[in-house]
Coordinates of C-alpha atoms in Angstrom, one line a residue:
M1 CA 0.0 0.7 0.0
N2 CA 2.8 2.5 -0.8
K3 CA 5.7 3.4 -2.8
S4 CA 8.8 3.6 -0.3
I5 CA 10.0 3.8 3.4
R6 CA 9.6 7.6 3.2
T7 CA 7.9 9.4 6.3
R8 CA 4.5 11.7 7.0
A9 CA 4.9 14.3 9.1
I10 CA 1.3 13.9 11.0
T11 CA -0.8 16.7 12.7
G12 CA -1.3 15.9 16.5
T13 CA 0.7 16.1 20.0
A14 CA 3.9 15.6 19.5
L15 CA 4.4 11.4 20.1
A16 CA 2.2 10.8 17.5
L17 CA 5.3 13.2 15.4
A18 CA 7.4 10.9 16.9
V19 CA 6.2 7.9 15.5
S20 CA 4.9 9.3 12.2
T21 CA 8.8 9.6 11.8
V22 CA 8.4 5.2 11.0
L23 CA 5.5 5.5 9.2
T24 CA 5.4 4.9 5.7
A25 CA 3.1 6.6 3.8
C26 CA 1.3 4.2 2.9
G27 CA -1.8 3.2 4.9
G28 CA -1.2 -0.2 5.2
E29 CA 1.4 1.3 7.9
A30 CA 1.4 0.9 11.9
T31 CA -1.0 2.9 13.8
S32 CA 0.0 5.9 15.5
S33 CA -2.5 8.4 18.0
S34 CA -2.8 9.9 20.9
D35 CA -3.1 8.4 24.5
T36 CA -5.9 5.1 24.4
K37 CA -6.4 4.6 27.4
A38 CA -9.5 7.0 27.7
K39 CA -13.4 5.4 28.0
S40 CA -14.0 2.9 25.5
A41 CA -17.1 1.9 26.5
P42 CA -20.7 3.0 24.2
S43 CA -22.5 5.2 25.4
T44 CA -25.3 4.1 26.0
K45 CA -27.3 0.6 27.1
A46 CA -26.1 -0.5 23.1
V47 CA -29.4 -3.4 21.6
A48 CA -28.2 -6.0 19.5
V49 CA -27.6 -4.3 15.2
K50 CA -27.3 -7.5 12.3
D51 CA -24.4 -7.1 10.0
P52 CA -22.6 -3.7 11.5
L53 CA -21.5 -1.9 9.8
V54 CA -18.6 0.6 12.0
A55 CA -16.4 3.7 10.6
T56 CA -14.4 5.5 12.5
F57 CA -14.3 9.4 13.5
D58 CA -11.8 11.4 15.0
G59 CA -13.0 9.9 19.0
G60 CA -14.2 7.5 18.7
L61 CA -16.2 4.6 16.1
Y62 CA -19.5 4.6 14.9
V63 CA -21.3 1.1 14.9
L64 CA -24.6 1.7 12.2
D65 CA -26.7 -1.2 10.7
G66 CA -25.6 -2.4 8.5
G67 CA -29.3 -2.8 6.5
S68 CA -30.9 0.3 7.4
L69 CA -27.5 2.4 8.3
K70 CA -28.6 4.3 11.4
L71 CA -26.5 5.0 13.8
A72 CA -27.1 2.5 16.8
N73 CA -23.9 3.2 18.7
T74 CA -21.0 6.0 19.7
I75 CA -18.3 4.1 21.3
E76 CA -15.2 6.7 22.1
L77 CA -12.1 5.6 21.6
P78 CA -9.7 8.8 21.3
G79 CA -6.4 8.6 18.6
F80 CA -5.9 7.6 15.5
N81 CA -7.7 3.4 14.8
R82 CA -7.7 1.9 12.1
L83 CA -10.5 -1.3 11.9
N84 CA -10.6 -5.0 10.5
P85 CA -13.2 -7.7 10.4
A86 CA -12.6 -10.2 12.0
G87 CA -13.3 -12.7 10.5
D88 CA -16.7 -13.8 12.3
G89 CA -20.3 -12.8 12.4
S90 CA -19.9 -10.1 15.7
H91 CA -16.2 -8.9 15.7
V92 CA -14.4 -6.3 14.0
I93 CA -10.9 -5.9 15.7
V94 CA -9.8 -1.5 16.4
S95 CA -6.4 -0.9 16.2
T96 CA -4.8 1.6 18.6
D97 CA -1.1 3.1 19.1
A98 CA -1.2 0.1 21.7
G99 CA -2.5 -3.0 19.9
F100 CA -5.5 -5.0 18.4
R101 CA -8.4 -5.3 20.7
V102 CA -11.6 -6.7 19.7
L103 CA -15.0 -5.3 19.8
N104 CA -18.6 -6.9 19.3
A105 CA -19.8 -4.9 16.4
T106 CA -22.8 -6.9 17.1
E107 CA -23.5 -6.1 20.5
Q108 CA -20.9 -2.7 20.4
T109 CA -18.5 -3.2 23.1
F110 CA -15.3 -4.4 23.5
T111 CA -14.4 -7.5 24.3
G112 CA -11.3 -7.4 26.8
I113 CA -9.3 -9.3 23.8
E114 CA -6.6 -7.8 23.4
Y115 CA -2.4 -8.5 21.5
K116 CA -0.9 -5.8 22.5
G117 CA 2.3 -3.9 21.1
A118 CA 3.4 -1.0 19.1
K119 CA 2.5 0.2 15.8
P120 CA 0.0 -2.7 14.9
G121 CA -0.4 -3.8 11.0
H122 CA -2.2 -5.6 8.8
V123 CA -5.1 -7.6 9.5
V124 CA -5.3 -10.9 7.5
R125 CA -8.7 -13.2 6.1
H126 CA -7.2 -16.4 5.0
A127 CA -9.0 -20.2 6.0
D128 CA -10.6 -20.2 8.4
K129 CA -7.9 -18.7 10.0
T130 CA -7.0 -14.5 11.0
V131 CA -3.8 -13.6 11.2
L132 CA -2.7 -10.2 13.3
F133 CA 1.1 -8.9 12.3
T134 CA 2.6 -6.3 14.9
D135 CA 5.1 -4.0 14.0
G136 CA 6.6 -2.7 16.4
T137 CA 7.2 -6.0 17.8
G138 CA 7.6 -7.9 14.4
E139 CA 5.0 -10.9 16.4
V140 CA 2.8 -12.6 14.2
N141 CA -0.2 -13.7 15.6
V142 CA -3.0 -16.6 14.7
F143 CA -6.5 -17.3 15.4
D144 CA -9.8 -19.0 14.5
P145 CA -11.8 -16.2 15.1
D146 CA -14.6 -18.0 15.5
V147 CA -13.3 -18.8 18.7
L148 CA -13.7 -15.5 19.7
A149 CA -17.5 -15.6 20.4
G150 CA -16.9 -17.8 23.2
G151 CA -15.6 -14.8 25.1
K152 CA -12.1 -15.4 25.0
K153 CA -8.5 -15.1 23.9
P154 CA -8.1 -17.8 21.1
Q155 CA -4.8 -20.1 21.9
G156 CA -3.0 -20.1 19.0
R157 CA -0.3 -20.0 16.7
T158 CA 2.1 -17.1 17.2
Y159 CA 5.8 -16.8 15.3
T160 CA 8.6 -13.3 15.4
A161 CA 10.0 -12.3 12.0
A162 CA 14.0 -12.1 13.6
E163 CA 12.8 -8.1 13.2
P164 CA 10.9 -6.1 13.5
H165 CA 9.3 -3.8 10.5
H166 CA 5.9 -2.9 8.3
G167 CA 5.3 -6.2 7.7
V168 CA 2.1 -9.0 6.6
A169 CA 1.9 -12.6 6.5
I170 CA -1.1 -15.6 6.0
E171 CA -1.9 -18.3 6.6
L172 CA -2.9 -21.1 3.8
S173 CA -4.8 -23.2 4.2
N174 CA -2.0 -26.3 4.5
G175 CA -1.0 -24.2 8.0
E176 CA 2.5 -22.9 5.5
L177 CA 2.9 -19.1 7.0
L178 CA 4.0 -17.1 4.7
S179 CA 5.5 -13.7 7.2
T180 CA 7.3 -10.6 4.8
L181 CA 11.4 -9.9 5.3
G182 CA 12.5 -6.9 6.3
T183 CA 14.1 -3.6 9.0
E184 CA 12.2 -1.2 9.6
E185 CA 14.3 0.4 6.3
K186 CA 14.6 -2.0 4.1
R187 CA 11.8 -4.5 3.5
T188 CA 13.0 -7.5 0.4
G189 CA 10.5 -10.5 0.3
V190 CA 9.2 -13.7 2.2
L191 CA 9.5 -16.5 3.3
V192 CA 7.5 -20.0 4.8
L193 CA 7.5 -21.8 7.2
D194 CA 5.8 -25.2 7.5
K195 CA 3.6 -26.2 10.8
N196 CA 6.2 -26.0 13.4
N197 CA 7.3 -22.2 12.2
K198 CA 9.9 -24.2 10.3
E199 CA 11.7 -22.2 8.0
I200 CA 11.2 -24.1 4.6
K201 CA 11.5 -21.4 1.6
R202 CA 12.0 -18.1 1.2
N203 CA 11.9 -16.1 -2.1
E204 CA 14.4 -12.1 -1.9
K205 CA 13.2 -11.3 -4.9
C206 CA 10.5 -8.5 -3.5
P207 CA 12.2 -5.0 -2.9
G208 CA 9.8 -2.9 -0.6
V209 CA 7.7 -5.6 -0.5
H210 CA 3.8 -4.6 0.9
G211 CA 0.3 -6.1 0.8
E212 CA -1.6 -9.3 -0.1
A213 CA -3.9 -11.1 -1.1
A214 CA -5.5 -14.2 -2.4
A215 CA -7.1 -14.9 -5.3
K216 CA -8.6 -18.8 -6.8
G217 CA -6.0 -21.7 -5.9
E218 CA -5.3 -20.1 -3.2
A219 CA -2.4 -18.3 -4.8
I220 CA -1.2 -15.4 -2.6
G221 CA 0.5 -11.9 -4.1
I222 CA 2.9 -10.2 -2.0
G223 CA 3.1 -6.5 -3.4
C224 CA 7.0 -5.1 -5.0
E225 CA 8.0 -1.9 -6.0
D226 CA 9.0 -4.9 -9.2
G227 CA 5.6 -6.3 -10.0
I228 CA 3.9 -8.8 -7.5
L229 CA 5.2 -12.0 -6.8
I230 CA 3.0 -14.8 -6.8
Y231 CA 2.8 -18.4 -4.0
K232 CA 1.2 -21.1 -5.3
D233 CA 1.4 -24.8 -5.0
G234 CA 4.7 -24.7 -2.5
K235 CA 6.4 -22.1 -6.1
F236 CA 7.5 -18.7 -5.7
T237 CA 6.4 -16.9 -9.1
K238 CA 7.8 -13.0 -9.8
V239 CA 6.1 -10.7 -12.2
D240 CA 7.7 -7.7 -13.4
A241 CA 6.6 -4.9 -13.7
P242 CA 6.6 -3.1 -17.4
D243 CA 8.4 -0.1 -15.5
D244 CA 11.7 -0.1 -13.3
Y245 CA 9.9 1.2 -11.1
G246 CA 6.9 -0.3 -10.4
R247 CA 5.4 -0.3 -7.5
I248 CA 2.7 -2.4 -6.3
G249 CA 1.5 -1.9 -2.6
N250 CA -2.0 -2.4 -2.7
Q251 CA -4.0 -6.4 -3.6
S252 CA -7.4 -7.1 -3.2
G253 CA -8.7 -10.6 -4.4
S254 CA -11.1 -13.7 -4.7
D255 CA -11.5 -16.5 -4.7
A256 CA -14.0 -16.7 -8.3
S257 CA -11.4 -15.3 -9.7
S258 CA -8.2 -16.1 -10.0
I259 CA -6.7 -12.0 -10.8
L260 CA -5.7 -9.6 -8.7
L261 CA -6.9 -6.3 -8.3
G262 CA -3.8 -4.4 -7.5
D263 CA -2.2 -0.3 -7.4
Y264 CA -0.1 1.3 -10.2
K265 CA 3.2 4.0 -9.3
T266 CA 6.1 4.4 -10.7
D267 CA 7.0 7.5 -8.8
P268 CA 9.5 7.0 -6.4
E269 CA 9.9 10.3 -5.5
A270 CA 6.7 11.4 -5.0
E271 CA 5.9 13.0 -2.2
L272 CA 1.9 11.4 -3.0
E273 CA 1.5 9.8 -6.7
R274 CA -1.9 9.8 -8.2
P275 CA -1.9 7.2 -10.3
T276 CA -4.5 6.4 -13.0
R277 CA -3.7 3.6 -13.8
I278 CA -5.3 0.1 -11.5
S279 CA -3.0 -3.3 -12.6
L280 CA -4.5 -6.9 -13.2
I281 CA -2.2 -9.1 -12.0
N282 CA -3.3 -13.5 -14.0
T283 CA -1.7 -16.1 -11.1
E284 CA -2.8 -18.0 -13.9
T285 CA -0.7 -16.8 -16.6
G286 CA 1.8 -15.3 -14.4
K287 CA 0.7 -11.9 -17.3
L288 CA -0.2 -8.3 -15.6
R289 CA -2.4 -5.3 -17.4
L290 CA -2.3 -2.1 -16.9
V291 CA -5.6 -0.4 -17.1
D292 CA -5.9 3.8 -17.2
L293 CA -9.3 4.4 -15.5
G294 CA -8.2 7.8 -16.5
T295 CA -8.9 9.1 -13.0
S296 CA -6.4 9.1 -9.7
Y297 CA -8.0 7.0 -6.5
S298 CA -6.3 6.1 -2.6
F299 CA -5.2 2.7 -0.8
R300 CA -9.2 2.6 0.0
S301 CA -10.4 2.1 -3.1
L302 CA -10.1 -0.6 -3.8
G303 CA -12.4 -4.3 -4.1
R304 CA -14.4 -7.4 -5.0
G305 CA -17.2 -8.7 -6.1
P306 CA -19.7 -10.8 -4.9
N307 CA -18.7 -12.4 -8.1
G308 CA -15.0 -11.2 -9.1
E309 CA -15.8 -7.7 -10.5
A310 CA -12.7 -5.8 -9.6
L311 CA -13.9 -2.4 -8.2
L312 CA -12.7 1.0 -8.2
L313 CA -13.8 4.0 -6.3
G314 CA -11.6 6.8 -8.8
T315 CA -11.7 10.1 -7.6
N316 CA -13.9 11.4 -9.9
G317 CA -16.5 10.3 -8.1
T318 CA -17.7 6.8 -9.0
L319 CA -17.6 3.1 -8.4
H320 CA -15.4 1.1 -11.5
V321 CA -17.4 -1.9 -11.7
I322 CA -14.7 -3.8 -13.9
D323 CA -14.2 -6.8 -16.0
P324 CA -10.6 -8.8 -14.4
E325 CA -10.9 -11.0 -17.8
T326 CA -10.0 -7.7 -20.1
G327 CA -9.7 -5.3 -18.0
K328 CA -13.3 -4.0 -19.6
V329 CA -14.8 -0.9 -17.2
D330 CA -18.3 -3.0 -17.2
K331 CA -19.7 -0.4 -15.3
K332 CA -19.3 3.9 -13.6
I333 CA -21.5 4.6 -10.9
P334 CA -21.8 8.1 -9.8
V335 CA -21.7 8.0 -5.1
V336 CA -20.0 11.0 -3.7
D337 CA -17.9 14.5 -5.3
R338 CA -15.0 14.6 -6.8
W339 CA -12.5 14.5 -4.8
Q340 CA -8.3 14.5 -3.7
E341 CA -5.9 12.1 -2.0
P342 CA -4.3 14.1 0.7
L343 CA -1.2 14.2 1.5
D344 CA -1.0 12.7 5.0
W345 CA -2.5 9.1 4.5
Q346 CA -4.7 9.2 7.9
Q347 CA -6.8 12.3 6.7
P348 CA -10.0 10.6 6.2
R349 CA -11.0 10.2 2.1
P350 CA -14.2 8.5 0.7
T351 CA -13.4 4.8 1.8
L352 CA -15.0 1.6 -0.1
F353 CA -15.2 -1.7 1.9
V354 CA -18.0 -4.3 -0.1
R355 CA -19.3 -7.4 1.3
D356 CA -21.3 -9.7 -0.3
H357 CA -24.2 -7.8 -2.9
T358 CA -23.0 -3.9 -1.7
A359 CA -20.6 -1.5 -1.8
Y360 CA -20.5 1.0 1.0
V361 CA -18.8 4.4 1.0
S362 CA -18.6 7.2 3.1
E363 CA -17.6 10.4 2.0
P364 CA -16.4 12.4 4.8
G365 CA -17.0 15.9 3.4
K366 CA -20.9 16.2 3.4
R367 CA -20.9 13.5 6.3
K368 CA -22.5 10.8 4.4
L369 CA -21.7 7.5 4.2
H370 CA -24.1 5.0 0.5
A371 CA -24.9 1.8 0.3
I372 CA -24.9 0.5 -3.7
D373 CA -25.8 -2.4 -4.7
I374 CA -23.6 -3.5 -7.6
E375 CA -25.3 -5.7 -9.5
S376 CA -27.7 -2.6 -10.2
G377 CA -25.5 0.6 -9.5
K378 CA -28.7 1.6 -7.6
K379 CA -27.6 3.3 -4.3
V380 CA -29.5 1.7 -1.3
T381 CA -29.7 4.1 1.3
S382 CA -27.9 7.0 2.4
V383 CA -27.1 8.4 5.4
T384 CA -26.0 11.8 7.5
L385 CA -23.1 11.1 10.6
P386 CA -23.1 13.6 14.1
K387 CA -19.0 13.7 11.9
S388 CA -16.8 12.8 9.6
T389 CA -16.2 9.6 9.1
N390 CA -12.4 9.0 8.0
E391 CA -11.5 4.0 8.5
L392 CA -14.8 1.7 7.5
S393 CA -15.8 -1.7 7.5
G394 CA -17.9 -3.7 9.2
V395 CA -18.6 -7.7 10.5
V396 CA -17.0 -10.2 7.2
A397 CA -18.2 -14.3 8.5
G398 CA -15.8 -17.1 6.3
H399 CA -12.9 -16.2 4.3

């Protein structure tokens, strides 16, 4: 989700400024914030909601009903917080400056389950396992998300990278664990561990390694600054970018498609590159296709539809529905006003979250949240929230 290791000045307290020097401006980086030891209990008695969505705002979290988008509850939680589905039908992982916390979004309350550690980073769901990577320690935690329903912390697999770095890990259905290689200064590739955490393979031809996605047939794509690295059936395949520097740092996959959707950036010196091209990587043939959409986008713009459609929310305010096989834009759905990606990756911008047949799109400038039916292209409903939102996620069962 980012092009090179560069620092960004983060507005806020001196602590936030200090933390920002180890972040890269990609949106997949570790969390920085001020004090998150403040109140985190729901402000009112919560009534359970179905298929909840969760959105962050400056000062807390909104929990919304997934159908009506009605605001069900507000939870106070200071600082810059990040969201990811936990992998079951009730929980969401909230990343704070102190680590990962588990929110029961259905009941709108924190469970007390925490994975503490500085700079919590990527959360990956695959093969009925959820994997957390803590950048500040290099610790990887793997667990069965269904265990969260019991209210106790899952006793899962752990692994610690040789050195802390902004990384990512994913466990495959056969028990193999892929985890990135690197340091805080340089990231170089991926290693593969067996069920006993013994290294069995590695590939260090992936400079600036960042992000992952799984395609049909359990083909795993790992982003590089010169293309993408594919791991499938026990073998690595490097798909080179057509440019010397062709960074694919954000990827989105689907079990219904062998093709991965990625971003594509070509300027290693840019303070913030606003690309208009996306990458479509065929994990069966090893071919990479670039498609120019004529509009820029951000790291929160990529998603996949229920049938493997590639989805891209452009700064022109349009949701693009793309055939991953041909690169053709099958549908353009106007959703929000035109916008521009802010320089600071922690600042709000329209965000895409996809669940089943619905694309949820936030519009921070108007404090709105929209629900779009992907097949019909129609706006199902919209709501206006008390404050502008930043991150957007929700419960997603099964992965």
